[in-house]
XYZ file of C-alpha atoms in Angstrom:
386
model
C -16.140 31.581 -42.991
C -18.570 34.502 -43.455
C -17.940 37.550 -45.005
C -16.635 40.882 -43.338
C -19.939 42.177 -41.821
C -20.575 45.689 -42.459
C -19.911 47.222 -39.526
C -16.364 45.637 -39.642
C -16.099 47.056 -43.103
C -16.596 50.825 -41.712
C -14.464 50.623 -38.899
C -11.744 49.153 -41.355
C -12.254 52.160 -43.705
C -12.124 54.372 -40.784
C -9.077 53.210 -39.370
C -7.024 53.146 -42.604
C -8.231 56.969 -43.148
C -7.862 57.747 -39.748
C -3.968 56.800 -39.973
C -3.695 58.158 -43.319
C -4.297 61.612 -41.993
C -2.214 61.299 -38.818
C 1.350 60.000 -40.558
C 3.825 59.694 -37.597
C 7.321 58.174 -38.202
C 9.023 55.686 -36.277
C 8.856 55.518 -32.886
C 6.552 58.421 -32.549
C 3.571 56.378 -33.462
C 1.065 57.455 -31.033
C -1.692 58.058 -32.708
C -1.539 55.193 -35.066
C -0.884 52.758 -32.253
C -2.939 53.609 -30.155
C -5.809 53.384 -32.729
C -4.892 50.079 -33.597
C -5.021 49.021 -29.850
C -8.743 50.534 -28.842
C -9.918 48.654 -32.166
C -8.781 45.393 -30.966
C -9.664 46.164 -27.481
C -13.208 47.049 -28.506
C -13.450 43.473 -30.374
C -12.327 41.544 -27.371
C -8.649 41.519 -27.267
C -6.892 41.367 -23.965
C -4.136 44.035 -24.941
C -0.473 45.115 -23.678
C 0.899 48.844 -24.647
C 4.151 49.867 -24.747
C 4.792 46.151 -25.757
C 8.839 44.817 -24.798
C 9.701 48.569 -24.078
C 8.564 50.044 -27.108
C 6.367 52.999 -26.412
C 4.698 52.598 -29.849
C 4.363 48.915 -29.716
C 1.838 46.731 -28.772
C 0.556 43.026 -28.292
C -3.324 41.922 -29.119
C -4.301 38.402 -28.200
C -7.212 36.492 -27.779
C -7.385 32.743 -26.847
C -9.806 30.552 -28.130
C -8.817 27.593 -26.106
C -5.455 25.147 -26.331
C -4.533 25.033 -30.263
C -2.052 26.827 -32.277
C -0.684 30.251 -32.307
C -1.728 32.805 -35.638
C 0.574 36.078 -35.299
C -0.828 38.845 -37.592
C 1.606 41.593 -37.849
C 0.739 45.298 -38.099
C 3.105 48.442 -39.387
C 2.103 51.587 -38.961
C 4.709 54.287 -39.583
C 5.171 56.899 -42.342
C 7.631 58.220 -44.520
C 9.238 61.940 -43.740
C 7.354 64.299 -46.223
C 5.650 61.922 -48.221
C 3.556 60.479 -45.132
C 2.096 57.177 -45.760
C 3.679 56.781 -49.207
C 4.347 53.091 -48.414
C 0.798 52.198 -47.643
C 1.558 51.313 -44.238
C -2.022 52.923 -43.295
C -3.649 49.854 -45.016
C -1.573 47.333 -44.203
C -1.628 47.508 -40.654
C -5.724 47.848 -40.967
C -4.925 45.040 -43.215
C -3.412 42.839 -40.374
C -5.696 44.080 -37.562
C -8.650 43.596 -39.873
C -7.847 39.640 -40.508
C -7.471 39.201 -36.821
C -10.469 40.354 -35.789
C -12.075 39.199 -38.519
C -10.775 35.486 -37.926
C -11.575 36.057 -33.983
C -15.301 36.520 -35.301
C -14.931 33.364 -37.583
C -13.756 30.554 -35.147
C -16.684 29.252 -33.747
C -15.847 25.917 -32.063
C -11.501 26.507 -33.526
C -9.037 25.976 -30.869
C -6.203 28.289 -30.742
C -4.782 31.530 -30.307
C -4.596 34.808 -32.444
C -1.898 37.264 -32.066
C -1.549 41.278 -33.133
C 1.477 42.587 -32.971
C 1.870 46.535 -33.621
C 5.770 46.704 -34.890
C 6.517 50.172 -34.989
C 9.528 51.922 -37.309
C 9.861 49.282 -39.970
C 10.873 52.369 -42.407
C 14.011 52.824 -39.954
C 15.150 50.658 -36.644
C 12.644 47.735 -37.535
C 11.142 47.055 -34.043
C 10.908 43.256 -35.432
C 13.853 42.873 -35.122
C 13.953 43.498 -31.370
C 10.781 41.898 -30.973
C 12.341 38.534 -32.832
C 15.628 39.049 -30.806
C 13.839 39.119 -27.161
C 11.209 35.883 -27.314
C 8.205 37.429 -29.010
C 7.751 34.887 -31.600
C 8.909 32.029 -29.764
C 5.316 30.950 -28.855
C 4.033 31.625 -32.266
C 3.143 28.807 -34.899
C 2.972 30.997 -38.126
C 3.496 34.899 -38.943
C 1.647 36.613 -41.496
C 1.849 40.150 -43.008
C 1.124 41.544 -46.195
C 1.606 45.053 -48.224
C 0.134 46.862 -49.996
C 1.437 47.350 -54.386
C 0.497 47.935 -58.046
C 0.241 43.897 -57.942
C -0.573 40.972 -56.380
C 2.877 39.021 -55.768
C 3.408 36.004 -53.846
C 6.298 36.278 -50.424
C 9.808 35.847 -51.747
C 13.402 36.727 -50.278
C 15.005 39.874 -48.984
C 18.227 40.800 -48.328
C 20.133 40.112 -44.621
C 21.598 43.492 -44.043
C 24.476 45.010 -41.859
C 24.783 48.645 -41.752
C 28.535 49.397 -40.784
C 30.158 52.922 -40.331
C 33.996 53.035 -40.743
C 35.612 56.071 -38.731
C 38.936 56.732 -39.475
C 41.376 59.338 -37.869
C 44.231 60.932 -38.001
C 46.493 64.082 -37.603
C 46.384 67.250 -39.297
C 48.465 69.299 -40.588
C 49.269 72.256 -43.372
C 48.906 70.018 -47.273
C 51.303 72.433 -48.780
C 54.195 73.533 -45.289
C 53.954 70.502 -43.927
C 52.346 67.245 -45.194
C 55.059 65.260 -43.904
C 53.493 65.692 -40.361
C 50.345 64.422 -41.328
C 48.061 61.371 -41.213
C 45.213 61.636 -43.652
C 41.843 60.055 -42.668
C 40.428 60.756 -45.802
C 43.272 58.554 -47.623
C 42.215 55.942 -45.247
C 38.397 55.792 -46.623
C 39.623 56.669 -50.404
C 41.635 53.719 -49.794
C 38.659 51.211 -48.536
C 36.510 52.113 -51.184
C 39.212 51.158 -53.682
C 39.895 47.436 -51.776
C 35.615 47.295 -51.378
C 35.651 48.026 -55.012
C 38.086 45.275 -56.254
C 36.253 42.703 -53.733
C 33.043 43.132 -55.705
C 34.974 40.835 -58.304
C 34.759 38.432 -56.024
C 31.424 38.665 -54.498
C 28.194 36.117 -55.188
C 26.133 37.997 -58.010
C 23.110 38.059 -55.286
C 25.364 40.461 -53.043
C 25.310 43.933 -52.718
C 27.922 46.801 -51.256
C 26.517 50.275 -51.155
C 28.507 53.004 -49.387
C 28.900 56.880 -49.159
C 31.895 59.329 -47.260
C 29.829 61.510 -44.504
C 32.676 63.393 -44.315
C 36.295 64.056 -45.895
C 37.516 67.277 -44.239
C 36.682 70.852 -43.980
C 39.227 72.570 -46.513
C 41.647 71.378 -48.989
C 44.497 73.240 -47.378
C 44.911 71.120 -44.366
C 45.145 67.010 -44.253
C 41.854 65.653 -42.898
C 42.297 64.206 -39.307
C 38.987 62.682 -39.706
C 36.823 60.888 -41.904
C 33.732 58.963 -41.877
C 32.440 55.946 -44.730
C 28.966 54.336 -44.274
C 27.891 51.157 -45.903
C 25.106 49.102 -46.771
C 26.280 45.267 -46.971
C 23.748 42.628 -48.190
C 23.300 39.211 -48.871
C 20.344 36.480 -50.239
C 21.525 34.604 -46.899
C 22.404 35.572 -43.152
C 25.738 33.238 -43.467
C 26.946 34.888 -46.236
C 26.064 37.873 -45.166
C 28.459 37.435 -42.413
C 31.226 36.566 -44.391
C 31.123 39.342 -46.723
C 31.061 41.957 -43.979
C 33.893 40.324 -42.091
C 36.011 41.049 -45.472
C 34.514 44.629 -45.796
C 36.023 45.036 -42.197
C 39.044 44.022 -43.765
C 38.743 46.408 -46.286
C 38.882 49.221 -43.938
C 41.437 47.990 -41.727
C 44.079 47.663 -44.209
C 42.751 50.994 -45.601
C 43.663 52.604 -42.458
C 46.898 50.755 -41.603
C 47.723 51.854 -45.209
C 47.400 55.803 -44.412
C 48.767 54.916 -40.770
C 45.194 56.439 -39.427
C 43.242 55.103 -36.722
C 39.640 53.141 -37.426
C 36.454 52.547 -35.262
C 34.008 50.148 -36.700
C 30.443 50.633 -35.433
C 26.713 49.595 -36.950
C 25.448 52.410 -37.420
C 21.207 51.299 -37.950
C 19.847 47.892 -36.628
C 20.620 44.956 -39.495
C 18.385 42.597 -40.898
C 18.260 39.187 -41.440
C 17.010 37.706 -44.809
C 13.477 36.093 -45.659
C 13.040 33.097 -44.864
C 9.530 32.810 -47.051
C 7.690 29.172 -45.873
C 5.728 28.597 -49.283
C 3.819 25.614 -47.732
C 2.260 28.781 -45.499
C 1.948 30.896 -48.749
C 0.076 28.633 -51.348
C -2.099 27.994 -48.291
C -2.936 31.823 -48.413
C -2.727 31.471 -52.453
C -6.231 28.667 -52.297
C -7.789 31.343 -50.024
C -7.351 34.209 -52.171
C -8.422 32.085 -55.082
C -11.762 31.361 -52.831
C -12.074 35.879 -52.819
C -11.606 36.265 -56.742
C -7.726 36.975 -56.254
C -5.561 34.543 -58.647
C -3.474 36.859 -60.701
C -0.915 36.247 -58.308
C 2.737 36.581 -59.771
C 5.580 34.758 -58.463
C 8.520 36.951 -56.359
C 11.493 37.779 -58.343
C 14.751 38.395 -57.002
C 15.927 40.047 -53.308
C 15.420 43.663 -54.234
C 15.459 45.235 -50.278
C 15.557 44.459 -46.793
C 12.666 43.909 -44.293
C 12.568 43.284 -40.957
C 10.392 40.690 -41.336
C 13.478 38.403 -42.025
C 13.980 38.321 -38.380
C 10.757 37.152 -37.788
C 11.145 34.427 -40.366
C 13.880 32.849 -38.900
C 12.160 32.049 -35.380
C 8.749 31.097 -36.943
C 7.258 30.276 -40.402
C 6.704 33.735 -42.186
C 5.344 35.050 -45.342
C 5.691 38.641 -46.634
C 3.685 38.966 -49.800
C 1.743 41.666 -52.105
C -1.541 42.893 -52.683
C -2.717 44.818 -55.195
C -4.660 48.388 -54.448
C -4.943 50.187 -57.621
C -7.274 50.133 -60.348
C -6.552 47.756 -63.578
C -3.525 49.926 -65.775
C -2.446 52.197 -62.497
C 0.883 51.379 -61.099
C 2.144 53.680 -58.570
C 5.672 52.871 -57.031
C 5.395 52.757 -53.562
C 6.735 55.735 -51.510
C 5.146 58.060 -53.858
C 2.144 60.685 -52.959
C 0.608 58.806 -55.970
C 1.089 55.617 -54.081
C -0.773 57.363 -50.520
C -3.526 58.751 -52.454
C -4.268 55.171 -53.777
C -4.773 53.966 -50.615
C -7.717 55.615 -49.988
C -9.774 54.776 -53.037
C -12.306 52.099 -53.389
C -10.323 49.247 -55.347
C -7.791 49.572 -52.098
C -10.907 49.332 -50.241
C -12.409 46.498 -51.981
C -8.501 44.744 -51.974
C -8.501 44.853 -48.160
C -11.745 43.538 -47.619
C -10.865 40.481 -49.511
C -7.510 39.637 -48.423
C -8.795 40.461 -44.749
C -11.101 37.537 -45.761
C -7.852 35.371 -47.052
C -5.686 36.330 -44.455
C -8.147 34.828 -41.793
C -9.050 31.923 -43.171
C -5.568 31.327 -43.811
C -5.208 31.770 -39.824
C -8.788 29.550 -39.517
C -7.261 26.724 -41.413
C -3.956 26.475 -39.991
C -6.020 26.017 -36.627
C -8.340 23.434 -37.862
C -5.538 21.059 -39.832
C -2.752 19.844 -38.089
C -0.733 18.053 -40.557
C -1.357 21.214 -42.434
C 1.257 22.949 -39.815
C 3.182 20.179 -39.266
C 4.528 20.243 -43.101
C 4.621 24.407 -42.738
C 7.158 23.892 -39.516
C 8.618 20.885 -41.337
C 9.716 23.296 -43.818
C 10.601 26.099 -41.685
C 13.155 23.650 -40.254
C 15.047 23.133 -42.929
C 15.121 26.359 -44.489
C 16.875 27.480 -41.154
C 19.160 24.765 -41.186
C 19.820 25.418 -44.703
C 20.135 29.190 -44.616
């Protein structure tokens, strides 16, 4: 495959900046998207806005012919305050970039390339609706990468459930009258106790995170309403199931406890866990080693959620790192330190090359079938597994 020509380079460059400067958060994307979309338009993509419903989303595609399906997926939005402080500038140039740049690369290649803009991936994750309503279901292989202070291969996230516990009850004077009280805020004291003694018996993996939104308004008068929310994840969507079903429990017998009523809602769209297909990802490992790139560490434990997981668990997925700073810098993402690095040349010199990897990554998946064949052979059983 030839090398990014210059004039690809430029308009990378431009587009990374371009995004940088205009930081909109989920679901107000405009700008970004829309950017994005006129790139890929200008290169020859046959393009759909407003993609499933989503103003802010949007669905690139160019057909080279019967052959398989390369989905390159693009984030876009920013961080309240901090802007692009999670480098999602760059790594939706990242994702556009390889597209293009693999459209330009398949000479006599069969198959089928795929953008899709996934907007709010900081909040709602529009993956997940995306997964949820068919958008992956023609697609052979998903690929998406982000930007860090290292280059790190795709590992495993956490499935998540977001569930908000509202509890009432009856007020009434604490000190005349107690008696004629129900106290919501007993009911959530008490399910933070029983969540507290179930984390005894909880897989090591696991994790229960919660806060009270509210408790009451004075100390004078029993609280007639409360509110808990909770974070509940897991290494695996199964489990994750079964711990929130007992964190359920933990809040009804909190409120039958106190006598108080309880409404359980999910408060922010869930994710499922990565499924990472490392068939898919050493493939992109020999193609970064082809660029320079082979101080590539392996993923350590779940330490988040992505909705990328839902993506992973209709088609084979990866969700690795690439590095962007300069040898001895390491910015945490979500930083301004982290945004400023994303404009400086060994970001710029990081996405050129894995633009390279990514698309021949896309190229050779194209060209060698048993090559997919073992990636969805995989796939299978991790799903069946999971």
């Amino acid at each position: 495959m030839n090398c990014i020509d210059k004039h690809l380079k430029e308009e990378l460059f431009a587009l990374n900046r371009y995004i940088y400067e205009h930081p909109e958060l989920g679901y107000a994307e405009f700008k970004s998207s829309e950017a994005h979309v006129e790139l890929l338009k200008k290169h020859g993509f046959k393009t759909e806005y407003g993609y499933m419903g989503i103003q802010t989303g949007f669905r690139a595609e160019y057909t080279n012919g019967a052959g398989p399906t390369v989905a390159y997926l693009s984030e876009y939005d920013a961080l309240p305050e901090v802007g692009h402080g999670c480098g999602h500038n760059i790594m939706g140039t990242l994702s556009t970039g390889a597209a293009i740049h693999l459209k330009e690369n398949l000479g006599d290649t069969k198959g089928r390339i795929i953008v899709i803009g996934t907007p709010a991936e900081e909040t709602d994750g529009a993956k997940v609706r995306y997964a949820s309503h068919g958008a992956f279901d023609d697609v052979d292989v998903a690929l998406i990468s982000h930007p860090f202070y290292k280059n790190v291969k795709s590992g495993i996230s956490f499935a998540l459930k977001a569930l908000r516990f509202t509890f009432t009850g009856k007020a009434a004077h604490a000190a005349a009258a107690p008696q004629n009280g129900i106290n919501a805020l007993d009911a959530c004291i008490s399910t933070f106790v029983n969540i507290g003694l179930l984390r005894q018996q909880i897989v090591p993996t696991a994790r229960i995170h919660g806060i009270i939104k509210n408790g009451g308004t004075t100390a004078n008068t029993i609280p007639d309403f409360a509110c808990a929310e909770f974070y509940v994840r897991a290494a695996s969507k199964s489990y994750l199931k079964q711990l929130a079903r007992k964190v359920c429990a933990c809040a009804k017998a909190g409120a039958a406890a106190a006598g108080a009523g309880l409404e359980i809602t999910e408060y922010e769209t869930g994710n499922d866990n990565l499924l990472t297909n490392h068939t898919l990802q050493e493939c992109l490992c020999r193609n970064l080693a082809k660029m320079g790139i082979t101080d590539i560490e392996e993923a350590g434990e779940a330490n988040g959620s992505t909705d990328v997981g839902d993506v992973s668990h209709v088609c084979p997925t990866i969700h690795p790192s690439f590095n962007i700073m300069a040898p001895g810098e390491q910015y945490s993402t979500h930083t301004a330190e982290f945004r400023e690095a994303t404009l400086r040349q060994p970001a710029k010199e990081a996405l050129v090359k894995n633009v390279c990897a990514l698309a021949m990554t896309g190229k050779e998946i194209m060209d060698d079938p048993q090559l997919l064949g073992k990636i969805k052979a995989e796939f299978k059983t991790a799903v069946e597994n999971d």
